[in-house]
Amino acid sequence: MVVYRIARKERIEDLSGRGAELFGGRWNEKGIPALYTSSSLSLAALEILVHTDKLNPPVNMAYAKIYVPDYLLSIKILKLPEDIVEVDYGSKWLKEKSGLMLKVPSVIMPYEYEHEYNLIINPLHEDFKKVFVAEVHDFSFDHRLVL
């Protein structure tokens, strides 16, 4: 399977999860590396835009097609019980290294919509060495999306 990631050009091939480790995220606490990817380029773009200051849109961006062997993919989109917090679940999952990839819903897309989703990749998992950047391309956001 190919998953997508958008980042600044100088960091697009860095799959270490260092950015998430430094700042934390929805599925990981600070100090725990995680690589956030999406099942489609359009969802990856939406995920960037939702966290962007619209008056200062991201520039010097690129997208990567990242290859992950199909047999290492999680089968279903994770749906947590209401009493469990995503960052707690994800941090525990990452620390335990119980899987390479966790298929999670996007807040932007409804849980019931299973055709687009985010994938959290654990760079500390033993199978991470099978994940690689297949292609890199320049990416810019259409001005109508950021004005």
Phi, psi and omega in degrees: 000149174252132175241166188237147178218137175244134180202174174299147184307319184289347181242003189296328181268002177277107182258017186288341185079015185297321179299313178294326178296320181288322189246348184075173181198187180300327186247004178212144174280158171305142178094352180241117181290145176204144178250115181270125179224172179228159181284344178218156179294323180296319178292321177301320179294316178298320180296325176289313184296325182294340180253016187248142171289116185295338178279348181225070185296153180294140178232169179059044185258161176214163172236150179241138166267119184249128181269132174230127179303134183307321185291350179263000182280145172287151188280311187244156173290131180293131173234108184278148171298153184300335183274003180249132182270137184305314183296325178291313180297310183297318180298317178297315180299316180295315180297321182285343180055036184282347177202159179281321189222139179241121180272117186232153178286154172271142175295331182291325182256146179295150179304325185288341181275105189260010183271339176231137185201167176260156179229124177263123180254135180267106181291350179266356181287147183299333180273002181300332180297346178272354180267135178208158176283119181272322181208152173228138179221150173298151179216135173224148180274133176302133184303334180291340179276339188244000179259000000 
